[in-house]
GROMACS .gro file of C-alpha atoms in nm:
model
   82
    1UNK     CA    1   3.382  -0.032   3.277
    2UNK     CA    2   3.422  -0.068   3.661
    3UNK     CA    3   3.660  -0.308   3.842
    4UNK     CA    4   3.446  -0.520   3.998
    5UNK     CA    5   3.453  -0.546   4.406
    6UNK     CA    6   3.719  -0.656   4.624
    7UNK     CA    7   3.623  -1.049   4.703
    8UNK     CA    8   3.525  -1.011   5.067
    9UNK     CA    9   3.366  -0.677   4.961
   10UNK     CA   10   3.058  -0.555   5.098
   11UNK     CA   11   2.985  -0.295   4.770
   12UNK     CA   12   2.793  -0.487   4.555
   13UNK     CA   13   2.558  -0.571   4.773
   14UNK     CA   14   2.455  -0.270   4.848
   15UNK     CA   15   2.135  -0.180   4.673
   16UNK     CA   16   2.027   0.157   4.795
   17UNK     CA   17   2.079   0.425   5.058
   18UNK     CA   18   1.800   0.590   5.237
   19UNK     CA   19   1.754   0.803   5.616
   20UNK     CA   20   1.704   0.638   5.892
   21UNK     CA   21   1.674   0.721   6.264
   22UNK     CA   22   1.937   0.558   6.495
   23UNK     CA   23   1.922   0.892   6.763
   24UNK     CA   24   1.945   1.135   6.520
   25UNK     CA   25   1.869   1.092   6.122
   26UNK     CA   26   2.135   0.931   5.887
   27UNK     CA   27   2.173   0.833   5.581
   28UNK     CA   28   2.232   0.424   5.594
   29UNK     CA   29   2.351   0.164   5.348
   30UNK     CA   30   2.037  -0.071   5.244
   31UNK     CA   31   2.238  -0.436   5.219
   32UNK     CA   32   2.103  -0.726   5.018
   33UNK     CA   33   2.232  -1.037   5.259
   34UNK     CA   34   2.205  -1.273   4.993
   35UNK     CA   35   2.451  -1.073   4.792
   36UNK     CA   36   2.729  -1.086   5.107
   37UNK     CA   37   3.010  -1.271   5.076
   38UNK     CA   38   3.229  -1.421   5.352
   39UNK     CA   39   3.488  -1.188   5.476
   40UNK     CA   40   3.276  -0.896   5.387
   41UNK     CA   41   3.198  -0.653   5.632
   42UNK     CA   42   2.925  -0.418   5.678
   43UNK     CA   43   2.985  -0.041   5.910
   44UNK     CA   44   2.683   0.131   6.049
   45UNK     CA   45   2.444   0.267   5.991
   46UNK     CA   46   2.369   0.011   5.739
   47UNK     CA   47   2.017  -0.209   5.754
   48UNK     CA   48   2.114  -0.600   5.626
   49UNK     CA   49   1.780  -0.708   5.460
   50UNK     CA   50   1.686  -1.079   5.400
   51UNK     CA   51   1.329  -1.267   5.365
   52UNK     CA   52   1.319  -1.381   5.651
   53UNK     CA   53   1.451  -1.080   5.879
   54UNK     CA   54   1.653  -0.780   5.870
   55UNK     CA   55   1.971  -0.702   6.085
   56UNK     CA   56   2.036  -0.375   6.223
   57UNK     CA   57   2.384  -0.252   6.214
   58UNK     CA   58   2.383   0.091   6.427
   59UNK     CA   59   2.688   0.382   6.394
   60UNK     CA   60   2.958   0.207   6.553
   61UNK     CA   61   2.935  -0.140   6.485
   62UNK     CA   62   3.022  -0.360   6.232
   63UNK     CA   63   2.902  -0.745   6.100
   64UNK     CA   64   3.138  -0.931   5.945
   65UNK     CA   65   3.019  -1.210   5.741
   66UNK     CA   66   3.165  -1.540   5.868
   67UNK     CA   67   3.297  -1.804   5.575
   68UNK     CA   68   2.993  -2.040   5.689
   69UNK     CA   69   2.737  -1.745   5.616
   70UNK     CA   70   2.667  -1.606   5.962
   71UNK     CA   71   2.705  -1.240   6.030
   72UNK     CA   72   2.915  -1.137   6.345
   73UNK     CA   73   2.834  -0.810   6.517
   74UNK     CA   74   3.111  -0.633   6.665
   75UNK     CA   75   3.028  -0.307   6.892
   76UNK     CA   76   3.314  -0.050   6.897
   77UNK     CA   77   3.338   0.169   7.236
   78UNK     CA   78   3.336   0.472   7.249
   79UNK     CA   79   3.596   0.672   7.355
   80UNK     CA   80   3.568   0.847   7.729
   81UNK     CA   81   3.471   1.230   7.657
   82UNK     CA   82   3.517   1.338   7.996
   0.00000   0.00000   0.00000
């Protein structure tokens, strides 16, 4: 049998991976929020799906799931290419 995942772990709520369009097509994490526990965190592309809405984490960003339940977006910068 598996080890189950990490506490803080974002794997077992992930229920499915499909394509989605952030620019270009990806292939991005489908995330039951309900299933999220604090300290987990979620890398784009994912899509964070709940009743009541859905959060959209984009290629480089991250949501961290605070311990009182709220999710905390963090944008990474890109590097200068020039």
């Amino acid at each position: 049998p598996a080890a189950p995942p990490p506490r803080g772990s974002a794997d077992a709520a992930v229920r499915d991976r499909r394509r989605a369009y952030f620019g270009d097509e990806v292939v991005a994490d489908i995330v039951d929020r309900s299933k999220l526990p604090g300290g987990a965190v979620v890398t784009g592309p994912a899509i964070i799906e709940e009743p009541a809405g859905t959060t959209v984490v984009w290629p480089g960003q991250s949501v961290e799931v605070a311990s009182n339940g709220s999710l905390m977006l963090r944008v990474f910068a890109k590097e200068d290419s020039r």
